[in-house]
Short mmCIF file of C-alpha atoms in Angstrom, two decimals:
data_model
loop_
_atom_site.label_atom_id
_atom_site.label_comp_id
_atom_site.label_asym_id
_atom_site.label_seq_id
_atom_site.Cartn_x
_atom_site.Cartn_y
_atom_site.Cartn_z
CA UNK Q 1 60.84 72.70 113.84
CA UNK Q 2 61.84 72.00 110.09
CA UNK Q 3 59.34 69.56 108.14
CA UNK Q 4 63.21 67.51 108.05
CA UNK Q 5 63.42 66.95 111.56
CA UNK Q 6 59.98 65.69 111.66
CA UNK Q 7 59.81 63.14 109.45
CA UNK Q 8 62.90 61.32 111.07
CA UNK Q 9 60.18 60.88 113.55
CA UNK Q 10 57.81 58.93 111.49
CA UNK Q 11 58.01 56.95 108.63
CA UNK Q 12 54.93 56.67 106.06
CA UNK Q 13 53.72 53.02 105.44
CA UNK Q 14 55.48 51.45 102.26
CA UNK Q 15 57.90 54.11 102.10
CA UNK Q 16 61.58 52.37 101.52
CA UNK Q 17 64.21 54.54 103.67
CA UNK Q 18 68.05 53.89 103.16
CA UNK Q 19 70.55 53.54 100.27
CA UNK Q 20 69.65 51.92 97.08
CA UNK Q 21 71.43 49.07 97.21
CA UNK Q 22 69.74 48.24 101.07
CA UNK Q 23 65.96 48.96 99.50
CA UNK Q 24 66.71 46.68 96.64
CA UNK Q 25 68.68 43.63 98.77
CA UNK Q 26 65.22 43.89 101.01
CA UNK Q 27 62.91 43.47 97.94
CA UNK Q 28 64.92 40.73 96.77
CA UNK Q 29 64.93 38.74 100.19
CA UNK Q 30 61.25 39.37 100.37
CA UNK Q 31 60.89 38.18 96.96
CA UNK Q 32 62.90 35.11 97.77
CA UNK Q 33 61.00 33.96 100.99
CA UNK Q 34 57.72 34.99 99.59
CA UNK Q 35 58.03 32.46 96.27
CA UNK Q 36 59.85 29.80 98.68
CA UNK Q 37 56.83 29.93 101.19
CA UNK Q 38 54.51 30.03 98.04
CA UNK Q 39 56.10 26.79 96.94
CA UNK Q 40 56.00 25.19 99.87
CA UNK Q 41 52.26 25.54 100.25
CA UNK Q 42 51.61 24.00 96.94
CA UNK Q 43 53.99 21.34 98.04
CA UNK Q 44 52.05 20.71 101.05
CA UNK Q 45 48.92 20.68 99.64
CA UNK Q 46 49.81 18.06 96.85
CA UNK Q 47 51.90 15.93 98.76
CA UNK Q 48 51.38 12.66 100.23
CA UNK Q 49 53.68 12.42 102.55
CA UNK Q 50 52.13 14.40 105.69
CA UNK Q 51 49.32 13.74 107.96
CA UNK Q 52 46.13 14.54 106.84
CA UNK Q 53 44.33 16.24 109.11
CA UNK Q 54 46.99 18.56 110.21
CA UNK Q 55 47.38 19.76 106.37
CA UNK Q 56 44.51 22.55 106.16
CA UNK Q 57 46.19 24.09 109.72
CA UNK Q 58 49.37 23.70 108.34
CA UNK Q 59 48.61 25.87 105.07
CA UNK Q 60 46.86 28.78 106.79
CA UNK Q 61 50.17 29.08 109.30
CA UNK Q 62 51.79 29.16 105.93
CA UNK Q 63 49.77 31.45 104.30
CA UNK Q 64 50.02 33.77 107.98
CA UNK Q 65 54.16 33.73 107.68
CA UNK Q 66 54.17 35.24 104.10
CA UNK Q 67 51.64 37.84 104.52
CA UNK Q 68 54.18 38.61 108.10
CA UNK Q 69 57.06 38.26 104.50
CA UNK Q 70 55.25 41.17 102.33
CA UNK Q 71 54.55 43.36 105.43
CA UNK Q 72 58.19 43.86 106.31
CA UNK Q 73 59.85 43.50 103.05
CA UNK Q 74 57.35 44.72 100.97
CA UNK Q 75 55.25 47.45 102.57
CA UNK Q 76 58.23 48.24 105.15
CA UNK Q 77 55.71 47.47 108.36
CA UNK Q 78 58.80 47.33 111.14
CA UNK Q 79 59.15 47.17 114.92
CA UNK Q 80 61.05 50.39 114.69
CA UNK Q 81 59.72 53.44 117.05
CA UNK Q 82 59.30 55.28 113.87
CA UNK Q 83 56.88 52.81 113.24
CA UNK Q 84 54.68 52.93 115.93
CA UNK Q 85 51.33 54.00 114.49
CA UNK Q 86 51.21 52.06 111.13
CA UNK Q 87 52.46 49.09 113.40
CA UNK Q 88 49.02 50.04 116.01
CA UNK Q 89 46.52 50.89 112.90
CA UNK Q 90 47.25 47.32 111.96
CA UNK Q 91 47.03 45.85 115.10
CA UNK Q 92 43.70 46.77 115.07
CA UNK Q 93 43.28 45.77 111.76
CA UNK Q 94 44.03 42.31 112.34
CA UNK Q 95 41.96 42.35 115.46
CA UNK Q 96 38.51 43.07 113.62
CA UNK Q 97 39.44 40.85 111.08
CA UNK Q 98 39.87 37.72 113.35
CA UNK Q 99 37.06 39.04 115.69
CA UNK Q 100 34.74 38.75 112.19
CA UNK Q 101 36.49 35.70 110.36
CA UNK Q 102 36.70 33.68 113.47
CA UNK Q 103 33.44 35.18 115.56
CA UNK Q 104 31.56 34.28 112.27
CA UNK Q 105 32.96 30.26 111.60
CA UNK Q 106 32.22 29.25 114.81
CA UNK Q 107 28.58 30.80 115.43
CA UNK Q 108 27.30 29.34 112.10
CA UNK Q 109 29.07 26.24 112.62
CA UNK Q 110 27.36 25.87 116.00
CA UNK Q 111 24.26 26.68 114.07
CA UNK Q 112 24.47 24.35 111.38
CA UNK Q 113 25.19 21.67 113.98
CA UNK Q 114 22.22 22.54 116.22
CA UNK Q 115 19.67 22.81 113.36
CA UNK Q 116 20.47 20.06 111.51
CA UNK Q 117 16.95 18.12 110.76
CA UNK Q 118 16.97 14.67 112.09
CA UNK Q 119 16.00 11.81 109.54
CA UNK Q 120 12.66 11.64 110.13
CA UNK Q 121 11.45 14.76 110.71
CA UNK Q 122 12.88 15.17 107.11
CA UNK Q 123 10.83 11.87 105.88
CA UNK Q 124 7.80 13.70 107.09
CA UNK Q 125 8.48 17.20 105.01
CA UNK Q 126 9.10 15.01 102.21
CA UNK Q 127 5.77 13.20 102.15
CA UNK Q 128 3.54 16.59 101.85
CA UNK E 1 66.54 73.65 114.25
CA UNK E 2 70.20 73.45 112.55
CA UNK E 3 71.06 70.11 110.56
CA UNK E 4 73.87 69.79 113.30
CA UNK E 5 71.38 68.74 116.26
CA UNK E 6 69.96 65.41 116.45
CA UNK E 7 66.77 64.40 116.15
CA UNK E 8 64.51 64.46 119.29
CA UNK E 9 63.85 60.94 120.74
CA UNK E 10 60.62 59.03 119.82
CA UNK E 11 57.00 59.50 122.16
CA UNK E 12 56.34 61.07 125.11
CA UNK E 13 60.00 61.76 126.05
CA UNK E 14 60.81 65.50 127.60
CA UNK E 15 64.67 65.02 127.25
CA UNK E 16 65.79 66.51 124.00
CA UNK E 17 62.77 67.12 122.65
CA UNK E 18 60.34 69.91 122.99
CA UNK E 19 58.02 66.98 122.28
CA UNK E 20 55.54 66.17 125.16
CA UNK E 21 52.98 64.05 123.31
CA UNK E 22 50.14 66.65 123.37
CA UNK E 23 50.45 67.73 119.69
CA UNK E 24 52.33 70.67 120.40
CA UNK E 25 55.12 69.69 117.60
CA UNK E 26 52.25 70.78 115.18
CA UNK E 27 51.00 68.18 112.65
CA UNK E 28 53.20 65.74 110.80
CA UNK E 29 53.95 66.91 107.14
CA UNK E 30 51.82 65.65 104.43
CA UNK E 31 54.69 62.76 103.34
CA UNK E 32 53.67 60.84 106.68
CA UNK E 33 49.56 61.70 106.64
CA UNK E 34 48.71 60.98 103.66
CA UNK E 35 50.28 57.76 103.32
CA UNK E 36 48.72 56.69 107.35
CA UNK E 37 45.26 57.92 105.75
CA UNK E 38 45.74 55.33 102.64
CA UNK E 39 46.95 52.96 104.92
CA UNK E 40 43.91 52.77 107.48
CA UNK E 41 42.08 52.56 104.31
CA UNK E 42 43.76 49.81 102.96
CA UNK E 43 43.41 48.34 106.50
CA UNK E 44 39.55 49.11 106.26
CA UNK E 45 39.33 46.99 102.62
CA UNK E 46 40.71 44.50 104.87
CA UNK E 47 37.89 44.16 107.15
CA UNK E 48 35.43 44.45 104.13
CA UNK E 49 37.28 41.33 102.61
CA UNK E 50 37.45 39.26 105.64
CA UNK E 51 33.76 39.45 105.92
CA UNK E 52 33.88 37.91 102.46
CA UNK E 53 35.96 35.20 103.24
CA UNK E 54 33.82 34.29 106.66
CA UNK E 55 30.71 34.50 103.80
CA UNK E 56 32.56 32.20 101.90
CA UNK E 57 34.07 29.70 104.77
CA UNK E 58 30.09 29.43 105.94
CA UNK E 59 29.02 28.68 102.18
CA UNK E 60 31.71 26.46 101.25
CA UNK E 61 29.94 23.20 100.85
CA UNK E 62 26.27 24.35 100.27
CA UNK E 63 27.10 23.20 96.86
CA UNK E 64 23.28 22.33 96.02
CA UNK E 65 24.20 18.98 94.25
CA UNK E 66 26.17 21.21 92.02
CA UNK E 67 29.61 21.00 91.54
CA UNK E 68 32.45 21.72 94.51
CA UNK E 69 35.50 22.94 94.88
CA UNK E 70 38.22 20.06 94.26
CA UNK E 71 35.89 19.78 90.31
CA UNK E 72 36.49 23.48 89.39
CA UNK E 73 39.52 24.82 90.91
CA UNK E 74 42.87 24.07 88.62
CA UNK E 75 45.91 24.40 90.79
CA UNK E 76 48.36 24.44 87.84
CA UNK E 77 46.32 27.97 86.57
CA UNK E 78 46.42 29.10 90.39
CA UNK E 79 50.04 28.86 90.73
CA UNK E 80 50.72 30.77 87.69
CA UNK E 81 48.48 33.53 88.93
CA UNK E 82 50.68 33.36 92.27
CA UNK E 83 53.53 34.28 90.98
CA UNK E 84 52.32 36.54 88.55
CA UNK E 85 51.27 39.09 91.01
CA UNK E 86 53.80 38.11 93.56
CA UNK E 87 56.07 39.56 90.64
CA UNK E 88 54.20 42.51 89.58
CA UNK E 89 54.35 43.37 93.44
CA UNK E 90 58.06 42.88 93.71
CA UNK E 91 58.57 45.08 90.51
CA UNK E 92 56.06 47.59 91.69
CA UNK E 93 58.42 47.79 94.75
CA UNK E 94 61.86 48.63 92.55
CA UNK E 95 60.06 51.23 90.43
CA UNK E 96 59.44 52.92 94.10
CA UNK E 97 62.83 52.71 94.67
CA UNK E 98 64.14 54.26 91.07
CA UNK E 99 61.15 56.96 91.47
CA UNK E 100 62.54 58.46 94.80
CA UNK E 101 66.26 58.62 92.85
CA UNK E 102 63.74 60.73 89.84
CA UNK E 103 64.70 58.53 87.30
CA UNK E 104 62.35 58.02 84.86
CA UNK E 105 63.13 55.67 82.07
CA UNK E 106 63.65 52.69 84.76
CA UNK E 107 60.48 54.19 87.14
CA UNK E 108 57.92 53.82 83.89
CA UNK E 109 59.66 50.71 82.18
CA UNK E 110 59.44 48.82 86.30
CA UNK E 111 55.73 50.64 86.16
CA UNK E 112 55.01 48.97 82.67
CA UNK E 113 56.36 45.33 83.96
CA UNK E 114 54.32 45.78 86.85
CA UNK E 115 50.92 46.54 84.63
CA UNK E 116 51.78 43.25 82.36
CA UNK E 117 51.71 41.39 85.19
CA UNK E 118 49.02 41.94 86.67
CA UNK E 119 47.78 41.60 82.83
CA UNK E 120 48.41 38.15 83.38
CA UNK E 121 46.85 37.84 86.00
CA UNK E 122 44.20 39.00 85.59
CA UNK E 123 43.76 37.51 82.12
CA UNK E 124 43.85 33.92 84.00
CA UNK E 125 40.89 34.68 86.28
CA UNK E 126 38.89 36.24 83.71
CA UNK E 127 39.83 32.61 82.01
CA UNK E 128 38.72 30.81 84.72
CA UNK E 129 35.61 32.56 85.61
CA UNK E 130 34.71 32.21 81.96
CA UNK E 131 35.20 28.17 81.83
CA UNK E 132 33.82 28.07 85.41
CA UNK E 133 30.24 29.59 83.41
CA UNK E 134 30.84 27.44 80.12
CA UNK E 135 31.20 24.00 82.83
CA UNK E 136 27.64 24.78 84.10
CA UNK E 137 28.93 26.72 87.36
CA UNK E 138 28.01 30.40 87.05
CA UNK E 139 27.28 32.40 90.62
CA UNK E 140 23.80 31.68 90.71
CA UNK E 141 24.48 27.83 90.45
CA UNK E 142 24.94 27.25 94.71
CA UNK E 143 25.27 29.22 97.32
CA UNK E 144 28.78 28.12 97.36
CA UNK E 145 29.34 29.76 93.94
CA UNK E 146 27.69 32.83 94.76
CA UNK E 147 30.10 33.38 97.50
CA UNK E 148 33.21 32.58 95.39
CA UNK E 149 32.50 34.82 92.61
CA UNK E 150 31.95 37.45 95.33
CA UNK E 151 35.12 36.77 96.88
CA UNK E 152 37.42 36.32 94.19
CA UNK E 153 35.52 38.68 91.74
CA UNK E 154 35.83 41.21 94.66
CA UNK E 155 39.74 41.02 94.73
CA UNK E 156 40.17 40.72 90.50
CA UNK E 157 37.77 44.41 90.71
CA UNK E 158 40.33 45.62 92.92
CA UNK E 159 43.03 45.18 90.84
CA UNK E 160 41.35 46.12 87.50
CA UNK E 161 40.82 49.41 89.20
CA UNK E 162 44.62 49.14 90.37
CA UNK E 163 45.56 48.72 86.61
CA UNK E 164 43.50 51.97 85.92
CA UNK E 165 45.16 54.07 88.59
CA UNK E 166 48.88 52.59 87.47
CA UNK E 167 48.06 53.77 84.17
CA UNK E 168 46.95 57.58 85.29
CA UNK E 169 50.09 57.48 87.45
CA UNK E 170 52.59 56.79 84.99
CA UNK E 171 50.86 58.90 82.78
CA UNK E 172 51.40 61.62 85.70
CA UNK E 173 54.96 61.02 85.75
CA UNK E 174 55.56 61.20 82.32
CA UNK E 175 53.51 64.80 82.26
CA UNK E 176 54.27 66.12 85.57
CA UNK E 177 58.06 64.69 86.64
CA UNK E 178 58.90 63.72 90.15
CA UNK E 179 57.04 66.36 92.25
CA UNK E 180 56.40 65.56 95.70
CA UNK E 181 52.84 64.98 95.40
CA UNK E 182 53.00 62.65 92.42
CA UNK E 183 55.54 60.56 94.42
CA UNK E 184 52.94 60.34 97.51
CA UNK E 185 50.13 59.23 95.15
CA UNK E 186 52.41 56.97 93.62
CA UNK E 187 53.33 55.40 97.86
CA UNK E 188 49.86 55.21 98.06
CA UNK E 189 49.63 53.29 94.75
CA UNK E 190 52.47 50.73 95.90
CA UNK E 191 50.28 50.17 99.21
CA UNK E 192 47.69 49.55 97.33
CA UNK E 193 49.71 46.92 95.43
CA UNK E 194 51.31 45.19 97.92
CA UNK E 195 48.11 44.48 99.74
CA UNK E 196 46.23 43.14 97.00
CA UNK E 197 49.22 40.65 97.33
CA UNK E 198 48.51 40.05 100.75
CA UNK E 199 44.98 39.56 100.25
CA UNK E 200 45.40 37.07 97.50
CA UNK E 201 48.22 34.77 99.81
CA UNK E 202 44.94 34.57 101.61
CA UNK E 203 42.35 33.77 98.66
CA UNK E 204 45.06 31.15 96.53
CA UNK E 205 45.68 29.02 100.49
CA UNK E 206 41.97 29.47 102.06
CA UNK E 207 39.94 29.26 98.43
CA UNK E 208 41.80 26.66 96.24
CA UNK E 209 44.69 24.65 98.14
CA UNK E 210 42.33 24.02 101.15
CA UNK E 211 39.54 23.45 98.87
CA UNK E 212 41.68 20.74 96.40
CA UNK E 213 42.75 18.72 99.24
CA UNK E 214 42.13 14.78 98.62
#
């Protein structure tokens, strides 16, 4: 088999594949939604109009749907079969990186709650 | 195999395809490896920075009396930096696609915009970092700080050393022309790129909009 027909198999990561005019039109639209989810973060974060408590949440979904934005626009990361393996290396990616970011938050939360010093155990440490 | 036949379907399949999933096709050429190598290691610095961002999510308000988050961070500067690399990453992106078409006075002056811009941005933080000191909040102020400077000094080292390699590509370019190994190193450069972007979507929303909130 020819080195041609194999790489219609498989596509390298960040590779662009298709006429000119089809590469550019996708950087563009990724440009586009990445600066209009950009400003609508800011806009969330400054604005007054939407509940409080539901901002921070609201901001990291935000933040989730553009890096989805530069994935497929930008580094070409596509449900395509071609795609398979770069789609599976960062599946697991994103699994070790929640198992750590998340795994980590809540034990030292948890911690910090069940080791806080009570008032006046913290009297006493202050008197010696 | 002739241009004429078409290309064997995808996986395990036995139809067309001599392909039975066991390898026997031989090894994919070096176009598709050594881009997947440079991507599980872009994956990797992934991991490594996610541990710095759980450092920093623990830290956040261990602030020592010192000062916090919503006193130093300037979300005017931020959004400047935003869009300074979310440019340089769109550019970086159309000099790939005037590279593969070998042509090289749009592939170096995309390649130059690309290096200004991340200039900029870079500039900014080194800004920042250096009034952060000057207000009386250097790294070994808090714990908090410590983990900031980590985070974010972590990500502007990454793309200092992305300016560097930039540089020695286009400096390849220019020497070499559009062989087929100068265009994987440059892929892997554009990976690179793109997911410093990604990684700072995460820093500019997590770091200083969640941490300017009223």
């Amino acid at each position: 088999m020819s080195e041609n027909d194999s790489e219609r198999l498989n596509v390298a990561p960040g590779e662009p594949h298709d006429s000119m005019m089809s590469e550019t039109v996708s950087y563009v639209v990724g440009l586009g939604l990445a600066l209009l989810l950009t400003g609508v973060s800011f806009w969330v974060a400054s604005t007054s109009v939407l509940w409080g408590p539901g901002i921070a949440t609201g901001l990291i979904v935000l933040a989730i749907a553009q890096m989805g934005v530069h994935l497929v626009f930008f580094l070409h990361i596509t449900s395509g079969p071609d795609n398979t393996n770069n789609v599976l290396a960062l599946a697991f990616g994103v699994l070790i990186v929640f198992l750590v970011m998340i795994g980590t938050i809540w034990i030292m939360a948890h911690m910090n709650a069940n080791m806080t010093v009570s008032p006046e155990l913290m009297n006493l440490q202050m008197q010696h | 195999m002739t241009a004429g036949i078409e290309a064997p379907m995808v996986g395990l399949t036995h139809g067309a395809s001599e392909d039975t999933g066991l390898g026997q096709r031989g090894p994919e050429s070096k176009s598709i490896v050594v881009p997947y190598g440079f991507w599980l290691f872009v994956l990797s610095d992934m991991v490594l920075f996610s541990a710095l961002f759980a450092t920093y999510a623990t830290l956040v308000h261990a602030n020592d009396g010192g000062p916090t988050t919503s006193q130093l961070f300037h979300r005017d500067l931020v959004a400047v930096e935003t869009i300074a690399l979310l440019l340089s990453s769109f550019v970086c992106g159309l000099a790939m696609i005037t590279a593969k078409r070998a042509n090289m006075i749009w592939t170096q002056g995309w390649l130059v915009l690309t290096g200004l811009l991340g200039l900029v941005f870079l500039s900014i933080e080194l800004y920042e970092f250096a009034s952060m000191v000057a207000e009386g909040a250097p790294p070994q102020r808090s714990a908090f700080l410590s983990a900031f400077f980590t985070l974010v000094g972590c990500h502007g080292l990454h793309i200092t050393c992305g300016l560097l390699w930039l540089g020695t590509m286009m400096a390849q370019i220019w020497a070499k022309g559009f062989q087929q190994h100068i265009l994987r190193r440059l892929l892997c450069f554009s990976v690179f790129w793109h997911a410093l972007d990604i990684i700072w979507v995460a820093i500019f929303t997590i770091v200083y909009l969640i941490g300017t909130l009223s």
